[in-house]
Amino acid sequence: MLKRKQFTFACSGLASYVCSFLLIFLLIIQLSCDAVTSTNGGEEDPDSTPTTTEVETNLTTTGGDVGSFVQPVISGIVPSEVKFPPNAPSAPVDNRPFFDHFSWQTFIALSWPVKQDQRGVPDNPTDPSTFLNMTNSTPVVWTSYKNQWDLFGQGEQGPTPWDSFDNPNDLCPNQPVNHVFGSAKSDMLPGEGDESFSVPLVDQRQNYALFEIRYNELQYNFIRDNKLYRNKGLQDYKNAHGGVVTMPESTATSEGSILVKAAWKQLTPEDDESRYYVVDEIVFDPVSSTCKKQRVGLIGLHIAQKVDTFPQWVWSSFEQVDNVPGAPNAKQPYSFNNGTDNPATQRGYANKPASKYLIKNKNDRKPVQVTRLNEIPTTPDSLSTVDLNKLYQAAVGNTWMQYYELVITQWPTDPKTFKQYTQNGIYPGDCGQPFPESNCVNTTMETYYQSPQDANAVGGNSCMSCHYTAPDTDFSWSVQLRSY
């Protein structure tokens, strides 16, 4: 694909009628590229196509104009389908660009400025300037989703309606709290500081990383309306639906169930806040078990969306580039690495805490040394995850998102082969043949499960391998372990 400035130079010495012919020829090619079909065979509606930013790229185009097909689109509309060109390749590794494109599109849409006092509703979703002009503390769509505490922490009175900003069980009276940290575990503590099925993560400033889980409206209402937050409601639903829970899927025009898991770090004067998405508000602090104002920066984000063509969900994971060494645009000091080889890491970490116990005295905590054990994919050539990261980091302009990178997308390549884990299903063959099968982890949320050796106890070192073993609850450990 020629860059515009290159084309202008090439035409400057030709006769005007030749230039006109070439311009018309390129316009026809561009229009042909725009008329791609979606995975369900339907044509794109030109009236609903979001604005594409003009970003010069040199992506290799194989199997048709693949490079053009994954060009960034700045839109606040969550994609509901993974789209392929008509002549898409069949090998999973060659299809990676389309799934990575889907991941980035979802990340942008969920990180779009949200309408005030309206959960999950993007502000001017078809106007890229709304996104490109936001600050790094502008409230965004996914932070307006209901928190896990809203859904599973409300006791006998149950969770409130989606559009409510109140809770019967109020952790901080007269101080509305949007962030209550915790993982998908069986105890009902109002705040936790450890990673799921593991121990805490201590950064280089001796502060704990903090985690939270959120649900979009479709999934929240499904769990609430069917009372899946209660043991009895969960069992009643399973009895009426063949023993399993199936979350709502996407359609050709609307998003499916979305689960978001975020990791945060406490910001200090040593951190360059311009490189983070920042929240500065009252939170429930799991260390002190009190409500207090904290300034925290986003360091990791998992996104899982239930897609009708990929019912075992599409799993996307992002990180802030300064977490550990390795990103091309990383900047020291790193959040979870001291910049040296001492201490040496074994299987991606050193100084792992000995227990889940949160040490209140900050000076008694030892920073965890973290390295990335599994590299961000560099295949297929010129269209890898690393390549698309560069493309999107340029497309998002001067926003905070330029300092975030996709580390992995995982998806089922053969969804029809699925068999429930509780029906003697075996990963990966009975889990829809995931790709990649393993090594799909985030250094901030699966720090201690980066290697297969460490991850054996949780089913494997990938999103799908771990969540597959959630018994009959459609990959949801939260529903399985949080219902009461």
PDB file of N, CA and C in Angstrom, residues 11-44:
ATOM      1  N   CYS A  11       3.471  11.130  -8.924  1.00  0.00           N
ATOM      2  CA  CYS A  11       2.625  11.704  -9.959  1.00  0.00           C
ATOM      3  C   CYS A  11       3.141  13.038 -10.468  1.00  0.00           C
ATOM      4  N   SER A  12       4.002  13.683  -9.726  1.00  0.00           N
ATOM      5  CA  SER A  12       4.365  15.053 -10.061  1.00  0.00           C
ATOM      6  C   SER A  12       5.008  15.176 -11.427  1.00  0.00           C
ATOM      7  N   GLY A  13       5.632  14.083 -11.908  1.00  0.00           N
ATOM      8  CA  GLY A  13       6.301  14.169 -13.189  1.00  0.00           C
ATOM      9  C   GLY A  13       5.506  13.573 -14.324  1.00  0.00           C
ATOM     10  N   LEU A  14       4.276  13.112 -14.129  1.00  0.00           N
ATOM     11  CA  LEU A  14       3.460  12.495 -15.170  1.00  0.00           C
ATOM     12  C   LEU A  14       2.494  13.494 -15.784  1.00  0.00           C
ATOM     13  N   ALA A  15       2.024  13.143 -16.959  1.00  0.00           N
ATOM     14  CA  ALA A  15       1.001  13.985 -17.586  1.00  0.00           C
ATOM     15  C   ALA A  15      -0.252  13.971 -16.745  1.00  0.00           C
ATOM     16  N   SER A  16      -0.999  15.032 -16.783  1.00  0.00           N
ATOM     17  CA  SER A  16      -2.146  15.168 -15.886  1.00  0.00           C
ATOM     18  C   SER A  16      -3.179  14.074 -16.104  1.00  0.00           C
ATOM     19  N   TYR A  17      -3.373  13.651 -17.394  1.00  0.00           N
ATOM     20  CA  TYR A  17      -4.397  12.630 -17.608  1.00  0.00           C
ATOM     21  C   TYR A  17      -3.975  11.284 -17.036  1.00  0.00           C
ATOM     22  N   VAL A  18      -2.671  11.006 -16.984  1.00  0.00           N
ATOM     23  CA  VAL A  18      -2.187   9.767 -16.381  1.00  0.00           C
ATOM     24  C   VAL A  18      -2.439   9.785 -14.871  1.00  0.00           C
ATOM     25  N   CYS A  19      -2.118  10.942 -14.276  1.00  0.00           N
ATOM     26  CA  CYS A  19      -2.372  11.072 -12.829  1.00  0.00           C
ATOM     27  C   CYS A  19      -3.847  10.858 -12.509  1.00  0.00           C
ATOM     28  N   SER A  20      -4.714  11.428 -13.319  1.00  0.00           N
ATOM     29  CA  SER A  20      -6.148  11.292 -13.072  1.00  0.00           C
ATOM     30  C   SER A  20      -6.564   9.830 -13.140  1.00  0.00           C
ATOM     31  N   PHE A  21      -6.013   9.118 -14.155  1.00  0.00           N
ATOM     32  CA  PHE A  21      -6.323   7.695 -14.278  1.00  0.00           C
ATOM     33  C   PHE A  21      -5.883   6.918 -13.051  1.00  0.00           C
ATOM     34  N   LEU A  22      -4.662   7.194 -12.563  1.00  0.00           N
ATOM     35  CA  LEU A  22      -4.147   6.487 -11.393  1.00  0.00           C
ATOM     36  C   LEU A  22      -4.974   6.772 -10.151  1.00  0.00           C
ATOM     37  N   LEU A  23      -5.377   8.027  -9.997  1.00  0.00           N
ATOM     38  CA  LEU A  23      -6.176   8.385  -8.825  1.00  0.00           C
ATOM     39  C   LEU A  23      -7.511   7.633  -8.829  1.00  0.00           C
ATOM     40  N   ILE A  24      -8.142   7.573  -9.995  1.00  0.00           N
ATOM     41  CA  ILE A  24      -9.422   6.863 -10.095  1.00  0.00           C
ATOM     42  C   ILE A  24      -9.231   5.376  -9.817  1.00  0.00           C
ATOM     43  N   PHE A  25      -8.119   4.826 -10.354  1.00  0.00           N
ATOM     44  CA  PHE A  25      -7.820   3.407 -10.153  1.00  0.00           C
ATOM     45  C   PHE A  25      -7.649   3.074  -8.670  1.00  0.00           C
ATOM     46  N   LEU A  26      -6.879   3.920  -7.931  1.00  0.00           N
ATOM     47  CA  LEU A  26      -6.663   3.687  -6.500  1.00  0.00           C
ATOM     48  C   LEU A  26      -7.951   3.860  -5.711  1.00  0.00           C
ATOM     49  N   LEU A  27      -8.801   4.796  -6.146  1.00  0.00           N
ATOM     50  CA  LEU A  27     -10.074   4.997  -5.459  1.00  0.00           C
ATOM     51  C   LEU A  27     -10.951   3.755  -5.578  1.00  0.00           C
ATOM     52  N   ILE A  28     -10.947   3.139  -6.768  1.00  0.00           N
ATOM     53  CA  ILE A  28     -11.738   1.917  -6.960  1.00  0.00           C
ATOM     54  C   ILE A  28     -11.235   0.808  -6.052  1.00  0.00           C
ATOM     55  N   ILE A  29      -9.902   0.688  -5.960  1.00  0.00           N
ATOM     56  CA  ILE A  29      -9.315  -0.335  -5.076  1.00  0.00           C
ATOM     57  C   ILE A  29      -9.734  -0.098  -3.634  1.00  0.00           C
ATOM     58  N   GLN A  30      -9.673   1.171  -3.184  1.00  0.00           N
ATOM     59  CA  GLN A  30     -10.041   1.477  -1.803  1.00  0.00           C
ATOM     60  C   GLN A  30     -11.497   1.134  -1.522  1.00  0.00           C
ATOM     61  N   LEU A  31     -12.378   1.484  -2.479  1.00  0.00           N
ATOM     62  CA  LEU A  31     -13.792   1.180  -2.284  1.00  0.00           C
ATOM     63  C   LEU A  31     -14.027  -0.326  -2.233  1.00  0.00           C
ATOM     64  N   SER A  32     -13.269  -1.078  -3.015  1.00  0.00           N
ATOM     65  CA  SER A  32     -13.390  -2.536  -2.996  1.00  0.00           C
ATOM     66  C   SER A  32     -12.973  -3.095  -1.653  1.00  0.00           C
ATOM     67  N   CYS A  33     -11.900  -2.512  -1.073  1.00  0.00           N
ATOM     68  CA  CYS A  33     -11.420  -2.982   0.232  1.00  0.00           C
ATOM     69  C   CYS A  33     -12.441  -2.711   1.320  1.00  0.00           C
ATOM     70  N   ASP A  34     -13.192  -1.581   1.159  1.00  0.00           N
ATOM     71  CA  ASP A  34     -14.158  -1.211   2.189  1.00  0.00           C
ATOM     72  C   ASP A  34     -15.361  -2.137   2.184  1.00  0.00           C
ATOM     73  N   ALA A  35     -15.618  -2.804   1.051  1.00  0.00           N
ATOM     74  CA  ALA A  35     -16.821  -3.618   0.907  1.00  0.00           C
ATOM     75  C   ALA A  35     -16.584  -5.051   1.334  1.00  0.00           C
ATOM     76  N   VAL A  36     -15.942  -5.228   2.497  1.00  0.00           N
ATOM     77  CA  VAL A  36     -15.689  -6.573   2.997  1.00  0.00           C
ATOM     78  C   VAL A  36     -16.918  -7.090   3.721  1.00  0.00           C
ATOM     79  N   THR A  37     -16.992  -8.382   3.849  1.00  0.00           N
ATOM     80  CA  THR A  37     -18.128  -8.989   4.532  1.00  0.00           C
ATOM     81  C   THR A  37     -17.743  -9.438   5.907  1.00  0.00           C
ATOM     82  N   SER A  38     -18.717  -9.571   6.785  1.00  0.00           N
ATOM     83  CA  SER A  38     -18.463 -10.017   8.153  1.00  0.00           C
ATOM     84  C   SER A  38     -18.495 -11.528   8.208  1.00  0.00           C
ATOM     85  N   THR A  39     -18.194 -12.066   9.398  1.00  0.00           N
ATOM     86  CA  THR A  39     -18.119 -13.524   9.546  1.00  0.00           C
ATOM     87  C   THR A  39     -19.465 -14.191   9.328  1.00  0.00           C
ATOM     88  N   ASN A  40     -20.570 -13.465   9.510  1.00  0.00           N
ATOM     89  CA  ASN A  40     -21.858 -14.107   9.304  1.00  0.00           C
ATOM     90  C   ASN A  40     -22.354 -13.935   7.873  1.00  0.00           C
ATOM     91  N   GLY A  41     -21.485 -13.396   6.992  1.00  0.00           N
ATOM     92  CA  GLY A  41     -21.827 -13.289   5.589  1.00  0.00           C
ATOM     93  C   GLY A  41     -22.578 -12.038   5.231  1.00  0.00           C
ATOM     94  N   GLY A  42     -22.969 -11.218   6.214  1.00  0.00           N
ATOM     95  CA  GLY A  42     -23.686  -9.997   5.911  1.00  0.00           C
ATOM     96  C   GLY A  42     -22.746  -8.881   5.529  1.00  0.00           C
ATOM     97  N   GLU A  43     -23.226  -7.900   4.737  1.00  0.00           N
ATOM     98  CA  GLU A  43     -22.395  -6.784   4.341  1.00  0.00           C
ATOM     99  C   GLU A  43     -22.390  -5.723   5.419  1.00  0.00           C
ATOM    100  N   GLU A  44     -21.304  -4.957   5.465  1.00  0.00           N
ATOM    101  CA  GLU A  44     -21.211  -3.842   6.395  1.00  0.00           C
ATOM    102  C   GLU A  44     -22.215  -2.766   6.000  1.00  0.00           C
TER     103      GLU A  44
END
